[in-house]
Coordinates of C-alpha atoms in Angstrom, one line a residue:
M1 CA 98.6 63.2 104.2
V2 CA 101.6 64.5 102.4
R3 CA 104.5 62.1 102.4
Q4 CA 108.0 62.7 101.0
T5 CA 108.8 60.4 98.2
E6 CA 112.1 58.5 97.5
T7 CA 113.2 61.2 95.0
I8 CA 111.8 64.4 96.5
R9 CA 113.3 65.7 99.7
V10 CA 111.3 68.3 101.6
A11 CA 112.8 70.7 104.1
V12 CA 110.9 73.0 106.4
L13 CA 113.0 76.1 107.3
I14 CA 112.0 78.3 110.3
P15 CA 114.0 81.4 111.1
C16 CA 113.5 82.3 114.8
Y17 CA 114.3 85.1 117.3
N18 CA 112.8 84.9 120.7
E19 CA 109.8 82.7 119.8
A20 CA 109.9 80.3 122.8
A21 CA 106.1 80.8 123.4
T22 CA 105.2 79.4 119.9
I23 CA 108.0 77.5 118.3
G24 CA 107.3 74.2 120.0
D25 CA 103.7 74.0 118.6
V26 CA 104.9 75.3 115.2
V27 CA 107.5 72.5 114.9
K28 CA 105.0 69.8 116.1
G29 CA 102.5 71.1 113.5
F30 CA 104.9 70.8 110.6
K31 CA 106.0 67.4 111.7
A32 CA 102.4 66.3 111.7
S33 CA 101.6 67.9 108.4
L34 CA 104.8 66.8 106.6
P35 CA 105.9 63.7 108.6
D36 CA 108.7 62.8 106.3
A37 CA 110.1 66.3 105.9
A38 CA 113.2 67.5 107.8
V39 CA 112.3 70.5 110.1
Y40 CA 115.1 73.0 110.7
V41 CA 115.0 75.9 113.1
Y42 CA 117.7 78.6 112.8
D43 CA 118.0 80.4 116.1
N44 CA 119.1 84.1 115.6
N45 CA 120.6 84.9 119.1
S46 CA 117.4 84.2 121.0
T47 CA 117.5 84.8 124.8
D48 CA 114.3 83.1 125.8
G49 CA 115.0 79.4 125.3
T50 CA 113.7 79.2 121.7
A51 CA 116.5 76.8 120.6
L52 CA 115.7 74.4 123.5
C53 CA 111.9 74.4 122.8
A54 CA 112.5 73.7 119.2
M55 CA 114.9 70.9 119.9
L56 CA 112.5 69.3 122.4
A57 CA 109.7 69.5 119.7
G58 CA 111.9 67.5 117.3
A59 CA 113.5 70.1 115.1
T60 CA 117.1 70.2 114.0
V61 CA 118.4 73.4 115.6
M62 CA 121.2 75.5 114.1
R63 CA 122.4 79.0 115.0
E64 CA 123.1 82.1 112.9
P65 CA 125.0 84.8 114.9
R66 CA 124.4 87.7 112.4
Q67 CA 121.3 89.4 113.6
G68 CA 118.5 89.8 111.0
K69 CA 116.1 87.6 109.1
G70 CA 118.0 88.1 105.8
H71 CA 121.2 86.7 107.3
V72 CA 119.3 83.7 108.6
V73 CA 117.6 83.0 105.2
R74 CA 121.0 83.3 103.4
R75 CA 122.5 80.8 105.9
M76 CA 119.5 78.4 105.6
F77 CA 119.6 78.4 101.8
A78 CA 123.3 77.8 101.7
D79 CA 123.3 75.0 104.3
I80 CA 120.3 72.9 103.5
E81 CA 120.1 70.5 100.6
A82 CA 116.5 69.6 99.5
D83 CA 114.3 69.5 96.5
I84 CA 111.4 71.4 98.0
Y85 CA 111.8 74.1 100.7
I86 CA 109.0 75.4 102.9
M87 CA 109.8 78.6 104.7
A88 CA 107.6 79.8 107.6
D89 CA 107.8 82.1 110.6
G90 CA 108.1 80.7 114.1
D91 CA 105.4 83.0 115.6
G92 CA 102.4 80.7 115.0
T93 CA 100.7 83.1 112.6
Y94 CA 100.9 80.6 109.7
R95 CA 99.1 77.2 109.8
P96 CA 101.5 74.2 109.4
E97 CA 98.5 72.3 107.9
D98 CA 98.8 74.6 104.8
A99 CA 102.3 73.4 104.0
E100 CA 100.8 70.5 102.1
D101 CA 99.0 72.9 99.8
L102 CA 102.1 74.9 99.2
A103 CA 104.2 71.8 98.3
R104 CA 101.5 70.3 96.1
T105 CA 101.0 73.6 94.3
L106 CA 104.7 73.9 93.7
I107 CA 104.8 70.5 92.0
T108 CA 101.5 70.5 90.1
E109 CA 101.9 74.1 88.8
R110 CA 105.6 73.4 88.0
V111 CA 106.7 76.7 89.5
D112 CA 109.8 77.8 91.4
M113 CA 108.0 79.7 94.2
V114 CA 104.6 79.6 95.7
V115 CA 103.6 82.5 98.0
G116 CA 101.0 82.0 100.7
T117 CA 99.2 85.4 100.6
R118 CA 97.7 86.3 103.9
R119 CA 94.0 86.3 104.3
G120 CA 92.6 88.5 107.1
I121 CA 95.7 90.6 107.7
R122 CA 93.5 93.8 107.7
A123 CA 90.9 92.4 110.2
D124 CA 93.2 92.7 113.2
A125 CA 93.0 96.3 114.7
G126 CA 96.5 95.8 116.1
R127 CA 97.9 95.4 112.6
Q128 CA 96.4 98.5 111.0
G129 CA 99.8 100.2 110.5
H130 CA 101.3 97.0 109.1
A131 CA 98.3 96.5 106.8
L132 CA 98.5 100.1 105.4
G133 CA 102.2 99.8 104.8
N134 CA 101.6 96.4 103.2
R135 CA 99.1 97.8 100.7
L136 CA 101.3 100.8 99.9
F137 CA 104.4 98.8 99.3
N138 CA 102.6 96.2 97.2
R139 CA 101.3 98.9 95.0
L140 CA 104.7 100.5 94.7
Y141 CA 106.2 97.0 93.9
R142 CA 103.7 96.5 91.1
L143 CA 104.5 99.9 89.7
I144 CA 108.2 99.4 89.6
F145 CA 108.8 95.6 89.2
G146 CA 105.6 94.2 87.7
N147 CA 102.3 92.5 88.6
D148 CA 103.7 89.1 89.7
F149 CA 102.7 89.4 93.4
T150 CA 100.0 90.8 95.6
D151 CA 101.6 90.1 98.9
I152 CA 105.4 90.6 98.7
F153 CA 105.9 90.5 102.5
S154 CA 104.4 87.0 103.2
G155 CA 106.8 84.8 105.1
Y156 CA 105.1 81.6 104.2
R157 CA 106.5 80.3 100.9
A158 CA 107.5 77.1 99.1
F159 CA 110.6 77.1 96.8
S160 CA 112.2 74.8 94.3
R161 CA 115.9 73.9 94.6
R162 CA 116.5 76.0 91.5
F163 CA 115.2 79.1 93.2
V164 CA 117.0 78.6 96.5
K165 CA 120.4 77.9 94.9
S166 CA 120.2 80.8 92.4
F167 CA 119.0 83.4 94.9
P168 CA 121.8 85.8 96.0
A169 CA 120.1 86.7 99.4
L170 CA 121.9 90.0 99.9
S171 CA 119.4 91.6 102.4
G172 CA 120.1 91.5 106.1
G173 CA 116.6 92.0 107.6
F174 CA 112.9 91.7 107.0
E175 CA 113.3 93.1 103.5
I176 CA 114.5 89.7 102.4
E177 CA 111.0 88.8 101.2
T178 CA 111.1 91.8 98.9
E179 CA 114.4 90.7 97.5
M180 CA 112.9 87.2 96.8
S181 CA 110.0 88.7 94.9
V182 CA 112.3 91.0 92.8
H183 CA 114.6 88.0 92.0
A184 CA 111.6 86.1 90.7
S185 CA 110.4 89.0 88.7
Q186 CA 113.8 89.9 87.3
L187 CA 114.5 86.4 86.0
K188 CA 110.8 85.9 85.0
L189 CA 110.6 82.7 87.0
P190 CA 107.3 80.8 87.1
V191 CA 105.6 81.7 90.4
C192 CA 102.1 81.6 91.8
E193 CA 100.1 82.6 94.9
I194 CA 97.5 80.8 97.0
E195 CA 95.5 82.6 99.7
L196 CA 96.0 81.2 103.2
D197 CA 94.7 82.1 106.7
Y198 CA 96.8 84.4 108.8
G199 CA 96.4 84.1 112.5
R200 CA 97.2 86.2 115.6
R201 CA 100.1 85.8 117.9
P202 CA 99.3 84.1 121.2
E203 CA 99.6 85.8 124.6
G204 CA 103.3 86.3 125.5
S205 CA 104.5 86.5 121.9
H206 CA 105.5 89.9 120.5
S207 CA 106.2 91.1 117.0
K208 CA 109.7 92.1 116.1
L209 CA 108.5 94.4 113.3
S210 CA 108.6 98.2 113.6
T211 CA 106.3 100.0 111.1
L212 CA 108.5 103.1 110.7
R213 CA 111.9 101.6 111.0
D214 CA 111.3 98.6 108.8
G215 CA 109.3 100.7 106.4
R216 CA 112.3 102.9 105.8
R217 CA 114.5 99.9 105.3
I218 CA 112.1 98.3 102.8
L219 CA 111.8 101.6 100.9
W220 CA 115.6 101.8 100.8
M221 CA 115.7 98.2 99.5
F222 CA 113.2 99.2 96.8
A223 CA 115.5 101.9 95.6
M224 CA 118.6 99.7 95.7
L225 CA 116.8 96.9 93.8
M226 CA 115.5 99.3 91.3
K227 CA 119.0 100.6 90.8
E228 CA 120.3 97.1 90.2
T229 CA 117.5 95.6 88.1
R230 CA 116.1 98.7 86.3
P231 CA 119.1 101.2 86.2
F232 CA 117.8 103.1 83.2
A233 CA 114.5 103.9 84.9
F234 CA 116.3 104.7 88.2
F235 CA 118.9 107.0 86.8
G236 CA 116.5 108.4 84.1
L237 CA 114.1 109.5 86.9
L238 CA 117.0 111.2 88.8
G239 CA 118.1 112.8 85.5
C240 CA 114.6 114.2 85.0
V241 CA 114.7 115.7 88.6
F242 CA 118.0 117.4 87.8
L243 CA 116.7 118.6 84.4
G244 CA 113.6 120.0 86.0
A245 CA 115.7 121.9 88.6
S246 CA 118.0 123.1 85.8
L247 CA 115.1 124.5 83.8
A248 CA 113.6 126.1 86.9
F249 CA 116.8 128.1 87.5
M250 CA 117.4 128.7 83.7
T251 CA 114.0 130.1 82.7
P252 CA 114.1 133.5 84.5
V253 CA 117.7 134.0 83.3
L254 CA 116.7 133.4 79.7
M255 CA 113.6 135.6 80.0
E256 CA 115.8 138.4 81.3
Y257 CA 118.3 137.8 78.5
F258 CA 115.7 137.9 75.7
S259 CA 114.1 141.0 77.2
T260 CA 117.2 143.1 78.0
G261 CA 120.1 141.3 76.2
H262 CA 122.0 141.1 79.6
V263 CA 122.6 138.3 82.1
S264 CA 122.7 139.8 85.6
R265 CA 122.5 136.5 87.5
L266 CA 125.5 134.7 86.1
P267 CA 125.9 132.3 89.1
T268 CA 122.3 131.1 88.6
W269 CA 123.0 130.6 84.9
V270 CA 126.1 128.5 85.7
L271 CA 124.2 126.5 88.3
S272 CA 121.5 125.7 85.8
L273 CA 124.1 124.5 83.2
V274 CA 125.8 122.3 85.9
L275 CA 122.5 120.8 86.8
M276 CA 121.7 120.1 83.1
M277 CA 125.1 118.4 82.7
I278 CA 124.4 116.2 85.7
S279 CA 121.1 115.2 84.2
F280 CA 122.8 114.2 81.0
M281 CA 125.4 112.2 82.9
L282 CA 122.7 110.4 84.9
W283 CA 121.0 109.4 81.6
T284 CA 124.3 108.2 80.2
A285 CA 124.9 106.2 83.3
G286 CA 121.5 104.7 83.1
I287 CA 122.0 103.6 79.5
T288 CA 125.4 102.0 80.3
L289 CA 124.3 100.3 83.4
A290 CA 121.2 98.9 81.7
S291 CA 123.5 96.9 79.4
V292 CA 125.5 95.7 82.5
S293 CA 122.3 94.7 84.3
R294 CA 121.0 92.8 81.2
G295 CA 124.2 90.9 81.1
R296 CA 124.0 90.1 84.8
T297 CA 120.4 88.9 84.4
E298 CA 121.4 86.7 81.6
Q299 CA 124.2 85.1 83.7
L300 CA 121.8 84.6 86.6
R301 CA 119.3 83.0 84.2
I302 CA 121.9 80.6 82.8
H303 CA 123.0 79.6 86.3
Y304 CA 119.3 79.0 87.2
L305 CA 118.8 76.8 84.1
N306 CA 121.9 74.8 84.9
L307 CA 120.5 73.7 88.2
P308 CA 118.4 70.5 88.3
S309 CA 114.7 70.8 88.2
L310 CA 112.4 69.0 90.7
P311 CA 112.9 65.2 90.4
G312 CA 109.9 63.5 88.9
S313 CA 107.9 66.8 88.4
H314 CA 106.6 65.7 85.0
D315 CA 105.4 62.3 86.3
V316 CA 103.9 63.9 89.4
A317 CA 102.1 66.5 87.4
D318 CA 100.7 63.8 85.1
N319 CA 99.6 61.7 88.2
D320 CA 97.8 64.7 89.6
R321 CA 96.0 65.4 86.4
R322 CA 94.8 61.7 86.5
G323 CA 93.5 62.3 90.0
G324 CA 96.4 60.7 92.0
N325 CA 98.1 62.2 95.1
P326 CA 101.3 63.9 93.8
L327 CA 103.2 63.5 97.0
S328 CA 102.2 60.1 98.4
E329 CA 103.5 57.5 96.0
K330 CA 106.1 56.0 98.3
A331 CA 107.3 56.8 101.8
A332 CA 110.9 57.9 102.2

């Protein structure tokens, strides 16, 4: 049984929107799994009694009026003070019993984020669209940002205080998990993954995800995060596109000039030169913004390092290596 120690405060954070059918059991599960942790449910304008069900189950209920999971996560991370943060969804698809493994892994591996990758997400026929999008976006993430993660959309995660208080949380919707992953990859934070079971929603509970709508938003977030964290690659790629277009327009004009000594399509020639100038400008912008991005990353890294690490993490890790229970030395 995981018990919160005198020096380590654990907070369970559950963003919710219309999850009255499941939130009660989810809160009870976390209170049983982590009896000394504080359980917070942030209601995001629910209309089905989610807040009341969470309150009756024993959670501390707060409200975030801005619609969208990203807004809720930003509010939770700003409001709650703890040493270990466990974030989960309120739909009952994640097992509260696995929270102990997430917290223990965070401490023993001395990392800033543990991602509970979802086992069995492809087995449900009703999730085929989500599963396909999940595979495609994960591959795209690894291509652009690196190989730190295999499931960037998992909503079941454990964080250190350092991560939570250094995370900007600029997203407004379900793309917030992508932003978390990029933040960790950008600052080269220590992270790890553990594979966990992923269940189905019970009867009467409906997903808020839209494969096409949220897929477009996530793709747009990929582009924006690439622009912010890898500007040379972003603007360099755009510059290559404009250079290719310039050469496509320029080639027949040059062939005509070398054959006849005349340029009959002067507007095409001018257009090709304009496109080439734009490509050079994009490359210049990429080089300049790469320096700006490096400076911003250094500032974020320094801010992260100035935050306190997990209390007693060295002692707890040593106890675990000797076979002790890292989270059960003393009750809070």
